[in-house]
Coordinates of C-alpha atoms in Angstrom, one line a residue:
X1 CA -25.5 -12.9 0.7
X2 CA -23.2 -15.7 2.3
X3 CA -24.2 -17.9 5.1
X4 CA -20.6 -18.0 6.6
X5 CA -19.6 -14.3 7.1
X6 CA -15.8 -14.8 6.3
X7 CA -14.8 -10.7 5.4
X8 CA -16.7 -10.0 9.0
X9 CA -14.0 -12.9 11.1
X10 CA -11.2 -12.5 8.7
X11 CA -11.8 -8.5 9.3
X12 CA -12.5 -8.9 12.9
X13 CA -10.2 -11.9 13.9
X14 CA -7.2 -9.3 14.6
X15 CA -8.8 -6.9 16.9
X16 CA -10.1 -10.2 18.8
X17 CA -6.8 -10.8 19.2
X18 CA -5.5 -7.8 20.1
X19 CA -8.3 -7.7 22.6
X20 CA -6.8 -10.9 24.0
X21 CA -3.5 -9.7 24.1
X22 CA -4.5 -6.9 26.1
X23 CA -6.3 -8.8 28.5
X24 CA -4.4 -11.9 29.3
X25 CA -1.0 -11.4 28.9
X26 CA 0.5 -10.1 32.0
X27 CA 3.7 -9.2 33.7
X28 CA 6.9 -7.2 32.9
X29 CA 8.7 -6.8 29.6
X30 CA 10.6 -10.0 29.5
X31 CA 7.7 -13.1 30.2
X32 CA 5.4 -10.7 28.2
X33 CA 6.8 -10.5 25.2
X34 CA 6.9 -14.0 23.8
X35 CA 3.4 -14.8 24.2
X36 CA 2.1 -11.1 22.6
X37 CA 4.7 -12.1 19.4
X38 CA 3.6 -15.6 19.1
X39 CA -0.5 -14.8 19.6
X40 CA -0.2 -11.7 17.3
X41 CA 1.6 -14.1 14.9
X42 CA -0.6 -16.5 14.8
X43 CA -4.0 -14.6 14.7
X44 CA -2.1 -12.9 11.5
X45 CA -1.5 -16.5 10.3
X46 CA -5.2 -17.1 10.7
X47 CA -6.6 -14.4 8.5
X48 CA -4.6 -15.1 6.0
X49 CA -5.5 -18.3 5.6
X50 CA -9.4 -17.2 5.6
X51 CA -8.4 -14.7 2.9
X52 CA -6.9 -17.6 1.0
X53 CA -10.0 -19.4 1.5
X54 CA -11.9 -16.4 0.2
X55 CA -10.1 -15.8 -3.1
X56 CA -10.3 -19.6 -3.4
X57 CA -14.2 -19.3 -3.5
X58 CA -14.2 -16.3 -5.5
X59 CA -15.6 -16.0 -8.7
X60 CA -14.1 -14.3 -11.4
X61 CA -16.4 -14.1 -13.6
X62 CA -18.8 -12.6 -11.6
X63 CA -18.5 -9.0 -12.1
X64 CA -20.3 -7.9 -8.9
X65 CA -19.2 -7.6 -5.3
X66 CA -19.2 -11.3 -3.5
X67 CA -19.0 -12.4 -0.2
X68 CA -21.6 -9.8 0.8
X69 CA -22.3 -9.0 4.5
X70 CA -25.3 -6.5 5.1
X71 CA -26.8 -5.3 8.4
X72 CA -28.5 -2.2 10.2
X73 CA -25.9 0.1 11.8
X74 CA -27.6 3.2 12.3
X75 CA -30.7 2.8 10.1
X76 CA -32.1 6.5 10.9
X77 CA -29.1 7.9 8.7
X78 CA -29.5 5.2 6.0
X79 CA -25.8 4.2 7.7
X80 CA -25.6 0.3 7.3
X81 CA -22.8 -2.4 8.1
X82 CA -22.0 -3.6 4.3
X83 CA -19.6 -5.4 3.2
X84 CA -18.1 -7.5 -0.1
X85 CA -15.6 -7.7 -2.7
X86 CA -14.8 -7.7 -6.2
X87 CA -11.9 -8.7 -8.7
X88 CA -10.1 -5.7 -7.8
X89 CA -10.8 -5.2 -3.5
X90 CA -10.1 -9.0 -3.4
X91 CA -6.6 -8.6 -4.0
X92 CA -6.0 -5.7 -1.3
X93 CA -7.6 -8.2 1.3
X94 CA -5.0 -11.0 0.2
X95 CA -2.2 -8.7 0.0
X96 CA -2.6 -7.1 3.6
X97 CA -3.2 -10.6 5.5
X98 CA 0.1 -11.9 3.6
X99 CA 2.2 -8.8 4.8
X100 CA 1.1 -8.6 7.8
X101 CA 2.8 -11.8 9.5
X102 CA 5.4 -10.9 7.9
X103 CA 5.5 -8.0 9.5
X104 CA 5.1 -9.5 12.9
X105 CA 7.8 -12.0 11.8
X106 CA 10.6 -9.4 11.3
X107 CA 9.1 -7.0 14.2
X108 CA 10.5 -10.4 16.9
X109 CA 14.1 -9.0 17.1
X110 CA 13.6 -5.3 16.1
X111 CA 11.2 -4.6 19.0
X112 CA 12.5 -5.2 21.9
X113 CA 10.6 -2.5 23.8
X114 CA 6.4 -2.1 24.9
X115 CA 6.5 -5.6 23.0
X116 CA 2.8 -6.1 24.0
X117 CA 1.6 -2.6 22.7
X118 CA 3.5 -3.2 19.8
X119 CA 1.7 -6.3 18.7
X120 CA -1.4 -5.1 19.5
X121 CA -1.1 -2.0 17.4
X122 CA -0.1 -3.6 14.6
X123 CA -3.5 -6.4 14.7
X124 CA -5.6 -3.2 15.2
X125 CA -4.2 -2.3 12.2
X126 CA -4.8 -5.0 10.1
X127 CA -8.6 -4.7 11.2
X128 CA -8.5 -1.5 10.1
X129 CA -7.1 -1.5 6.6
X130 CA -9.2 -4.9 6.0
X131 CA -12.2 -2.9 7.0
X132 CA -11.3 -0.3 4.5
X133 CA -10.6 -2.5 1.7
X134 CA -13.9 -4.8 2.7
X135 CA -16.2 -1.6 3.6
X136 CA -19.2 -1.0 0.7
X137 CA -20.7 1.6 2.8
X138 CA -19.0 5.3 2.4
X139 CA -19.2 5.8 6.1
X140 CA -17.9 2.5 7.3
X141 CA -15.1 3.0 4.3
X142 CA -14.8 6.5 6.2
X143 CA -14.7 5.0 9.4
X144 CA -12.0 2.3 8.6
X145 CA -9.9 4.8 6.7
X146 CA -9.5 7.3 9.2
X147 CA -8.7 4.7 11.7
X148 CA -5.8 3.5 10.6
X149 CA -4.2 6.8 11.2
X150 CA -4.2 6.0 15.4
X151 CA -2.0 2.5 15.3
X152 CA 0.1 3.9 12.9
X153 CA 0.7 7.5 14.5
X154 CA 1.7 5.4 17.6
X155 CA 3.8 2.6 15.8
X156 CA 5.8 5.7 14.1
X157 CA 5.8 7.8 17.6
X158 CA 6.4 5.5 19.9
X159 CA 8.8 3.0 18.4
X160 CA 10.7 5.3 16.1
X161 CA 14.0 6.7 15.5
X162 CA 15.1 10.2 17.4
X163 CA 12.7 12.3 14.8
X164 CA 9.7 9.9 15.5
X165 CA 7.6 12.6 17.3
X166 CA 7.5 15.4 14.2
X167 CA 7.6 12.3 11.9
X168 CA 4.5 11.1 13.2
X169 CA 2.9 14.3 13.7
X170 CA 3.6 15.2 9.9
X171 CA 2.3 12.2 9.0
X172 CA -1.0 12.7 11.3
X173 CA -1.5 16.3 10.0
X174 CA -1.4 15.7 6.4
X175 CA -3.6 12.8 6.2
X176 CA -5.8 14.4 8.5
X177 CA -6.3 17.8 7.0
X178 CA -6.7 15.4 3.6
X179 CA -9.5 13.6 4.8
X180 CA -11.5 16.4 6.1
X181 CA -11.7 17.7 2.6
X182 CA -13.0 14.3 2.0
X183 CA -15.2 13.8 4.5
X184 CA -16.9 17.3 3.1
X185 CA -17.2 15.6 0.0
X186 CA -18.3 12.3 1.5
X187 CA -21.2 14.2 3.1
X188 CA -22.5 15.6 0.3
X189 CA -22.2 12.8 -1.9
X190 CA -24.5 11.1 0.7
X191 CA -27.5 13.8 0.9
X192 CA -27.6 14.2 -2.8
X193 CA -27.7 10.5 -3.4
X194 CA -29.8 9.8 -1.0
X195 CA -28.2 6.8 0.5
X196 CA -24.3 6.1 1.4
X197 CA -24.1 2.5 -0.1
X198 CA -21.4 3.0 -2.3
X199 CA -22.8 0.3 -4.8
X200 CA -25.8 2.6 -5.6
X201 CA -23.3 5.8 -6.0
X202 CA -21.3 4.1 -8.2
X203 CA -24.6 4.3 -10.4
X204 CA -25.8 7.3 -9.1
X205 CA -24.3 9.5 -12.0
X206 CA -23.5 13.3 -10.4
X207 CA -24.1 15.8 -12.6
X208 CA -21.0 17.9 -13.5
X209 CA -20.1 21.0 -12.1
X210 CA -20.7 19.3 -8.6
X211 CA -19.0 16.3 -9.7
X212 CA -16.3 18.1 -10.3
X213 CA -15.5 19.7 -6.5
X214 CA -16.7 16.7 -5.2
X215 CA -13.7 14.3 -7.4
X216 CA -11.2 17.3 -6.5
X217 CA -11.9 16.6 -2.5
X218 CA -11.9 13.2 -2.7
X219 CA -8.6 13.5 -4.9
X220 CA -7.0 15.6 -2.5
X221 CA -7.4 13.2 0.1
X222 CA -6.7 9.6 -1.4
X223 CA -3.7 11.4 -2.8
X224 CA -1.9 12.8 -0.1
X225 CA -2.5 9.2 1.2
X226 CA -0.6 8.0 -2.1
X227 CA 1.3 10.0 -2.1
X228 CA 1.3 11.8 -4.9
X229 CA 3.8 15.1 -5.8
X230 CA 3.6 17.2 -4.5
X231 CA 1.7 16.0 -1.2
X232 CA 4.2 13.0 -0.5
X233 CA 6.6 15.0 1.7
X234 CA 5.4 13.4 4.9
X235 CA 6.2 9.8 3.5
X236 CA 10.3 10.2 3.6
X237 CA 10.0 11.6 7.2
X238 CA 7.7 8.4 8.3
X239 CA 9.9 5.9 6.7
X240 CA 13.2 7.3 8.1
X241 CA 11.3 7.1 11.6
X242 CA 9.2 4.4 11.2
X243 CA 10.3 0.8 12.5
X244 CA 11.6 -2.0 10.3
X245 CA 7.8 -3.7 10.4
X246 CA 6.1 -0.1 10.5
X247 CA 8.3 1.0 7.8
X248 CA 7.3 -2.5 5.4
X249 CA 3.1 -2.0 6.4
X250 CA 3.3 1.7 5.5
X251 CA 4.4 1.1 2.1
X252 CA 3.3 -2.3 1.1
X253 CA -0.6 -1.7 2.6
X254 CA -1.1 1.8 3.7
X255 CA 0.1 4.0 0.6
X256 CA -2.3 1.2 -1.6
X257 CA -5.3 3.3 0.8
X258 CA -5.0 5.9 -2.1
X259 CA -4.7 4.0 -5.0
X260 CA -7.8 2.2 -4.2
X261 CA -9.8 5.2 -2.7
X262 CA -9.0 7.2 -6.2
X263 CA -9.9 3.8 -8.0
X264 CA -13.6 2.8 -6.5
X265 CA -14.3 6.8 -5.5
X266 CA -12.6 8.9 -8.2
X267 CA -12.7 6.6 -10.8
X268 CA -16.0 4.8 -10.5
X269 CA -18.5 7.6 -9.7
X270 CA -16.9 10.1 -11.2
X271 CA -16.3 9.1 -14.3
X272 CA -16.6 12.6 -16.2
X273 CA -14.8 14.5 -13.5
X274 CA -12.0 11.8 -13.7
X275 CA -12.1 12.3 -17.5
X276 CA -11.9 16.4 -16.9
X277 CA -8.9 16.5 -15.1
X278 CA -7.2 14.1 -16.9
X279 CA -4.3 16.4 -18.0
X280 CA -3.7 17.7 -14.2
X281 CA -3.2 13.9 -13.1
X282 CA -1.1 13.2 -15.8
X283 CA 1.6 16.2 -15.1
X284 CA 1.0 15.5 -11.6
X285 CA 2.2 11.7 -12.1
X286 CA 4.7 12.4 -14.7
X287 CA 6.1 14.9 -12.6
X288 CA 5.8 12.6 -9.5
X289 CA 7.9 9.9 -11.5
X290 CA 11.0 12.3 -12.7
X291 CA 11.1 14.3 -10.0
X292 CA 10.8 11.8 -7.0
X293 CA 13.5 9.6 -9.2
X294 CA 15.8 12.4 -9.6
X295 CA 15.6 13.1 -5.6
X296 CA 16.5 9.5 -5.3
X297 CA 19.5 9.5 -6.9
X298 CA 20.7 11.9 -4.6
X299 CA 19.8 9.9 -1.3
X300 CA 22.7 9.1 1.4
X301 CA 20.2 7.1 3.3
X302 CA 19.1 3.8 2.7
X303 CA 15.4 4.3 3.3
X304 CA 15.3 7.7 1.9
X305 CA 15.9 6.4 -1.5
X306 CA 13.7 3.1 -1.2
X307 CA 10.5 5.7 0.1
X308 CA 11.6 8.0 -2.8
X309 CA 11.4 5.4 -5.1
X310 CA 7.8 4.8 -3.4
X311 CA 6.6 8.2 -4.6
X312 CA 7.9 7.5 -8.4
X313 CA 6.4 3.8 -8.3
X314 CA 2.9 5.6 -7.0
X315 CA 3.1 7.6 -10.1
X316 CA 2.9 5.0 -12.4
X317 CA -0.7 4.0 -10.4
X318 CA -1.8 7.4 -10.4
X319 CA -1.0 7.3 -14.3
X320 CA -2.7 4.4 -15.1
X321 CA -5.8 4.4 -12.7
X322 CA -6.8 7.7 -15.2
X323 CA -5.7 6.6 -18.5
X324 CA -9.0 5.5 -19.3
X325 CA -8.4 1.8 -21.1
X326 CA -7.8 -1.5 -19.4
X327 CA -4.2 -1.8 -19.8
X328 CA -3.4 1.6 -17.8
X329 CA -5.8 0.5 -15.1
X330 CA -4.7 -3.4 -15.0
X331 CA -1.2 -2.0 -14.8
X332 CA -1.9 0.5 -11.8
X333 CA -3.6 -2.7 -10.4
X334 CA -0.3 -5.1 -11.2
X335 CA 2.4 -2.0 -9.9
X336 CA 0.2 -1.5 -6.8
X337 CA 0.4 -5.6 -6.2
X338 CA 4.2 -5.9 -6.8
X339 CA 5.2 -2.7 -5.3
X340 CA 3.5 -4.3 -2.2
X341 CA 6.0 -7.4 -2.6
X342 CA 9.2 -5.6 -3.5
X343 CA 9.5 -2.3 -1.2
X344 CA 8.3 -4.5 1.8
X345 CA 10.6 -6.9 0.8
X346 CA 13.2 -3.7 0.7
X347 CA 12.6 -2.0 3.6
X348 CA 13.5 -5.3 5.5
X349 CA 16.4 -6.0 3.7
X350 CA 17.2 -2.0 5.2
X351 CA 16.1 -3.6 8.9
X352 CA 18.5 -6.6 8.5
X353 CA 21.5 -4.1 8.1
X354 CA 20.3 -1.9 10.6
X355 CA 19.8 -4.1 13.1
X356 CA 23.6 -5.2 12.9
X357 CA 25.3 -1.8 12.6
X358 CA 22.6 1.0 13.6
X359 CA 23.1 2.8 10.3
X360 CA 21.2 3.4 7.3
X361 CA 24.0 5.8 6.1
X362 CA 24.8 4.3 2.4
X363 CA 28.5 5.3 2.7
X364 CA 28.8 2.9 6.0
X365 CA 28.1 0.1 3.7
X366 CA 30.5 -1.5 1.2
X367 CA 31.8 -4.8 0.0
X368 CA 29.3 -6.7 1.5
X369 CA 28.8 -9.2 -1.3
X370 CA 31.9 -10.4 0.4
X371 CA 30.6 -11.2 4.2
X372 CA 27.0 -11.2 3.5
X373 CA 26.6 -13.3 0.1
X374 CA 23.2 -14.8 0.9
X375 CA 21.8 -11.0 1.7
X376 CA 23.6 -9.3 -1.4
X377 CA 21.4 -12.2 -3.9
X378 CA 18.2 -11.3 -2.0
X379 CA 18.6 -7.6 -2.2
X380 CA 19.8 -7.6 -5.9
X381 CA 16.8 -9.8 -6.6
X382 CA 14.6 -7.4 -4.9
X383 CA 16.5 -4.5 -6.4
X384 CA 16.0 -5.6 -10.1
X385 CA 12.4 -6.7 -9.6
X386 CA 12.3 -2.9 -8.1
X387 CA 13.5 -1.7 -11.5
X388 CA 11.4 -4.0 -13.8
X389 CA 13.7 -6.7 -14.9
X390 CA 11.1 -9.0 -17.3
X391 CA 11.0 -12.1 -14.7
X392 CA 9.7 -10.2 -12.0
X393 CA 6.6 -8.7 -10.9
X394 CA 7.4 -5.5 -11.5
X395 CA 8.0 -5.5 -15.4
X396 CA 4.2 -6.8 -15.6
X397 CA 2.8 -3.6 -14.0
X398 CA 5.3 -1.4 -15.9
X399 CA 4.8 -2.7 -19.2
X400 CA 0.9 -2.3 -19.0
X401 CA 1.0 0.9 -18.1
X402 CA 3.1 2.4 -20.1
X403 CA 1.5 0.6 -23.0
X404 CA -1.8 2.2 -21.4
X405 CA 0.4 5.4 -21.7
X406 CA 1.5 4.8 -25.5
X407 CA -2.3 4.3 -26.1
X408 CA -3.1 7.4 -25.0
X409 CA -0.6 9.5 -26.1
X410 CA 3.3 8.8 -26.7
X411 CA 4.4 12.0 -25.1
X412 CA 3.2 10.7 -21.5
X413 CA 4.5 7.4 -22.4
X414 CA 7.8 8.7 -23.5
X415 CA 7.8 10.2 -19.9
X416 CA 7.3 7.2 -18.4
X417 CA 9.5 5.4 -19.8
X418 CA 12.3 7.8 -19.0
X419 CA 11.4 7.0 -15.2
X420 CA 12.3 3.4 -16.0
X421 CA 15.6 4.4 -16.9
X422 CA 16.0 6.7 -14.0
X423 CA 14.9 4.2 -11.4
X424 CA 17.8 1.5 -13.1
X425 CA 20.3 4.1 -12.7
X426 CA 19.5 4.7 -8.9
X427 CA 19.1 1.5 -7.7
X428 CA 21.8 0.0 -9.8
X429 CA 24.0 2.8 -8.3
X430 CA 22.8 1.6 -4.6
X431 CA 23.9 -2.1 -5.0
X432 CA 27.2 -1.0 -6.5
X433 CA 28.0 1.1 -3.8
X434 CA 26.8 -0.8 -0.9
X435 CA 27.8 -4.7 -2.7
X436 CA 30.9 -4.1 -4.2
X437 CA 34.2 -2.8 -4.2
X438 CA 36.4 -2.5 -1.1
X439 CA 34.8 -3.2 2.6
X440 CA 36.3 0.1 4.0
X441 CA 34.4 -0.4 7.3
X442 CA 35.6 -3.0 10.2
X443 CA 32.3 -3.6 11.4
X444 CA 30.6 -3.6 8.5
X445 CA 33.0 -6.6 7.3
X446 CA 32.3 -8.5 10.1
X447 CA 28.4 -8.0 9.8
X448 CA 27.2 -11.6 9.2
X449 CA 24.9 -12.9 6.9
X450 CA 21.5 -13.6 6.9
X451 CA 19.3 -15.8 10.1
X452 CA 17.5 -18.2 9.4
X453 CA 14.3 -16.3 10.9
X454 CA 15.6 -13.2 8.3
X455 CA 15.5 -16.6 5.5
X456 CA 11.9 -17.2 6.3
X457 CA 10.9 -13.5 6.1
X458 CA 12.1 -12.5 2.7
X459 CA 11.8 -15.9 1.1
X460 CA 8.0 -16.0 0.6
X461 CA 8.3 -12.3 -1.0
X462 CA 10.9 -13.6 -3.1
X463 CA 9.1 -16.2 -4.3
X464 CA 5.8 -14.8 -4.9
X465 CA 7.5 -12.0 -7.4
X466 CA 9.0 -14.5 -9.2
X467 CA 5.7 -16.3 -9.3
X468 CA 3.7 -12.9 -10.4
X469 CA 6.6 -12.3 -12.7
X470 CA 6.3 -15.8 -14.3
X471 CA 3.2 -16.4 -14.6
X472 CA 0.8 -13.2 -14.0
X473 CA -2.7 -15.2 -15.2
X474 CA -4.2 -15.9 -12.7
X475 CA -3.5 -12.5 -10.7
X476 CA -4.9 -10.9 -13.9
X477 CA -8.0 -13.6 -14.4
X478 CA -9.0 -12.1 -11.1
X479 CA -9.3 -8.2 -11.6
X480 CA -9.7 -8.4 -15.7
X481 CA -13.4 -8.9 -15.7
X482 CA -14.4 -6.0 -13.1
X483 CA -11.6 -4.0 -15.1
X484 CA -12.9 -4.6 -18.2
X485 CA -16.6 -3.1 -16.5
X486 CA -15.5 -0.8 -14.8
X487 CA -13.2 0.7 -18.0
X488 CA -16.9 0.5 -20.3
X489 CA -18.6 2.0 -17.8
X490 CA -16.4 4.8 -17.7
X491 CA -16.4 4.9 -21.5
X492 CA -20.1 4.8 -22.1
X493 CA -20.5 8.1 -19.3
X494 CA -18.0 9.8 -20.3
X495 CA -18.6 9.5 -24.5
X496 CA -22.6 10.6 -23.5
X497 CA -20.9 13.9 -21.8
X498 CA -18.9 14.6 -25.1
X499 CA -19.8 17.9 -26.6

C-alpha cells in the first residue's frame, strides 16, 4: 500500500476538472471557450506530471503491482476499488497522460464549436482509459473499459465529419456487442474463482475446456477493440469522421485497450487457452498485416491509409503478445508504445493540412516540400519511423517481434517481414505523391507552413521517437522484469498441460 494515493488523483484529477469546467465556466461560445481549453490543458498537464512522478518512483525490479490503492466498493459481491501497476500497465498510464495534452493542444484551432463539451469529453476520457489501465479489479477494469465508449461516441458524433453519426454508431455497436461476450466471460470467471481481484485470477489456473470459451470471449472482445482482421472495419469509418484530436486519442490510447486487455486477461490467466489457439491468432495477425497493408496501398484518403496502416501495425502486437517468449511479447509491448507516438503524431500532421484546405483527398496534395518545407521534414520523419527506419522507435518493436516470430517459426516470420516491405512501399508512395513533384493545385501552393502552436505539438512526439529509437533501455528496463515473469509463468502452465 502507498500512503499518497497518486493512480487514485492522477486517475481522478481529469474528471475533477471536467467537473469544474462544467460548472464554472459560463456564457456563450466565444468568452467560453478560452478558459474550458486552457483548464482542460492544464489539468492534462497535471496528470502527466504525477504520472512522471510515478514511473520515477517505480521499481523495476519489483515484479509485482506497485502503487497499490485498495478499498471496499461493494463488499457483498467481493467487488472492491483496487488499484496498482506493473512494468508493463506503467507504461499505458504514462503514454495516455502524455497524449492527452497533446490532444488538447492541437484540438485549440480545430474545434471551434461546443468548445466547452469538447474539453470536457475529452478529460472524461482520460479518467476513463487511466482507470482501465490502473483497475486490478475485473469489474472496475469492466467498468472503466466500457466507459470510454460514451466520450468517444460523442467526440466522433458530435464533432465529426458529414458521416459522423453511422461512424460513431459503428463504432458503438461493435465494441458493444464485443464486450457483452466479455462481460459473459467476465461473470463467470468471477463465480468460479470466487473473487474478481484480477491478481488472484491471474493464479487462479482454469481448467481447460472452460478456459477455452472463456479466452475466446474475452478475445472477441479486446480484439474487435484492437482491431484485429477481420473485426477492424469500424476503425477506418471512425478515423475518417473522427476529429483531428479524436482521431490522434483513438489510435494512440484507445486501440492499446485491446492489446492490454488480451495481454493481462488472455495472456495471463489463460495461459493454456492462449497456447491452444495459437495458430488461429497467428493467421488472424498475419493476415491482418498483408491484407490491411495491401488495402493501404490503395487508399485516396489521407487517414484511410494512416488507420489502415493502424490495423497492420496492431498485427504485429497481436503476433507477438502470443508468440510465447520474451522477445515477441517485449516487441508487442515496444510497437504498442511507438505506434502510440508515430500514428498520433500522423494523424495531426493529416489535421494540419486539413485545417488549411478541408481535404484529405491524397490527389489535392502535391509539391508541398516546396511551400511547406518545415511540415514535409516532420512528416517524412514520422513517415519512416512509421516504416521502421533503425533510429526510430518503430524498428525497436519490429525487430523484436519478428525475431520472436523467427523463434518460433520462420514461416510466420517470413510473413512478417513481407509486411515491412509493404508498409515501405505505401507510405514511401504517400510522401512521393503528396511532397514532391509539381504543385498542380493553387491553393495547395499557397498553404503555408507550419505554426508555431503546430511546432510545439509534434515536436515532443518527434523527439521522444528519436529518444526510444536511440536509446530503448530504459523503456525496456521497465517492462523486461514482469515480461520476463509473466513469459515463465506461461511456460511452466503451459509445459505441465503438454500431453
Amino acid at each position: 500500500m502507498t500512503a499518497f494515493p497518486i493512480l487514485s488523483v492522477m486517475t481522478f484529477l481529469p474528471l475533477l476538472g471536467a467537473l469544474g469546467i462544467f460548472l464554472f465556466v459560463r456564457g456563450p461560445e466565444e468568452s467560453s471557450a478560452r478558459p474550458a481549453r486552457m483548464i482542460a490543458f492544464v489539468i492534462s498537464l497535471i496528470a502527466f506530471a504525477l504520472s512522471v512522478v510515478m514511473l520515477a518512483g517505480f521499481n523495476p525490479q519489483d515484479t509485482g503491482f506497485q502503487f497499490v490503492e485498495r478499498a471496499a466498493w461493494m463488499p457483498q459481491f467481493g467487488i472492491s476499488y483496487f488499484l496498482g501497476v506493473d512494468g508493463i500497465s506503467a507504461w499505458f498510464v504514462l503514454m495516455s497522460t502524455f497524449i492527452a495534452p497533446i490532444c488538447i493542444l492541437s484540438a485549440f484551432g480545430g474545434i471551434t464549436k461546443r468548445t466547452k463539451e469538447f474539453m470536457i469529453a475529452m478529460l472524461i476520457l482520460e479518467t476513463m482509459l487511466l482507470g482501465m489501465f490502473t483497475a486490478l479489479d475485473l469489474i472496475l477494469f469492466f467498468v472503466f473499459f466500457e466507459a470510454v465508449l460514451i466520450p468517444m461516441f460523442l467526440i466522433v458524433g458530435i464533432w465529426g465529419g458529414s458521416g459522423r453519426v453511422y461512424a460513431a454508431y459503428k463504432f458503438f455497436l461493435y465494441t458493444f456487442t464485443g464486450s457483452v461476450l466479455m462481460l459473459i466471460a467476465f461473470i463467470t470467471m468471477a463465480i468460479h474463482a470466487g473473487t474478481t481481484d484480477m491478481t488472484v485470477m491471474i493464479h487462479n489456473g482454469f481448467p481447460m475446456p472452460m478456459a477455452g470459451w472463456l479466452w475466446l470471449a474475452c478475445f472477441l472482445g479486446f480484439a474487435v477493440k484492437t482491431p484485429m482482421w477481420p473485426f477492424h472495419t469500424w476503425l477506418p469509418y471512425a478515423h475518417v469522421e473522427a476529429p483531428t484530436a479524436g482521431s490522434v486519442v483513438l489510435a494512440s490510447v484507445l486501440l492499446k485497450m485491446g492489446g492490454y486487455g488480451l495481454i493481462r486477461i488472455c495472456l495471463q490467466m489463460f495461459p493454456q487457452a492462449s497456447h491452444y489457439y495459437l495458430p488461429l491468432v497467428l493467421l488472424m495477425s498475419v493476415i491482418a498485416i498483408i491484407y490491411a497493408s495491401l488495402v493501404a496501398l490503395a487508399q485516396s484518403d489521407l487517414k484511410k491509409l494512416i488507420a489502415y496502416s493502424s490495423v497492420a501495425h496492431m498485427g504485429y502486437v497481436t503476433l507477438g503478445i502470443f508468440l510465447g517468449n520474451t522477445q515477441g511479447l517485449e516487441g508487442a509491448m515496444y510497437v504498442m508504445l511507438s505506434h502510440t507516438l508515430v500514428s498520433g503524431a500522423l494523424f495531426l500532421c493529416v489535421g494540419v493540412v486539413y485545417d488549411r484546405l478541408h481535404t484529405r483527398e491524397i490527389a489535392r496534395y502535391g509539391g508541398l516540400a516546396n511551400n511547406m518545407p518545415r511540415y514535409a521534414l516532420f512528416f517524412l520523419f514520422f513517415a519512416f519511423a512509421s516504416i521502421g527506419l533503425p533510429g526510430t522507435s518503430g524498428f525497436i518493436g519490429e525487430f523484436l517481434s519478428v525475431q520472436g516470430a523467427f523463434l518460433h517459426d520462420g514461416r510466420v516470420a517470413a510473413f512478417a517481414a513481407l509486411g515491412t516491405i509493404l508498409g515501405a512501399a505505401y507510405m514511401l508512395w504517400l510522401c512521393r505523391r503528396i511532397f514532391y513533384g509539381p504543385s498542380v493545385h493553387a491553393d495547395a501552393a499557397a498553404m503555408t507552413d507550419l505554426t508555431p502552436r503546430e511546432y510545439m505539438i509534434l515536436l515532443p512526439l518527434a523527439a521522444l521517437i528519436l529518444w526510444m529509437g536511440v536509446n530503448p533501455a530504459p523503456f525496456k528496463d521497465v517492462m523486461a522484469p514482469a515480461i520476463t515473469k509473466l513469459i515463465a509463468e506461461y511456460q511452466e502452465k503451459t509445459a505441465e498441460a503438454a500431453p
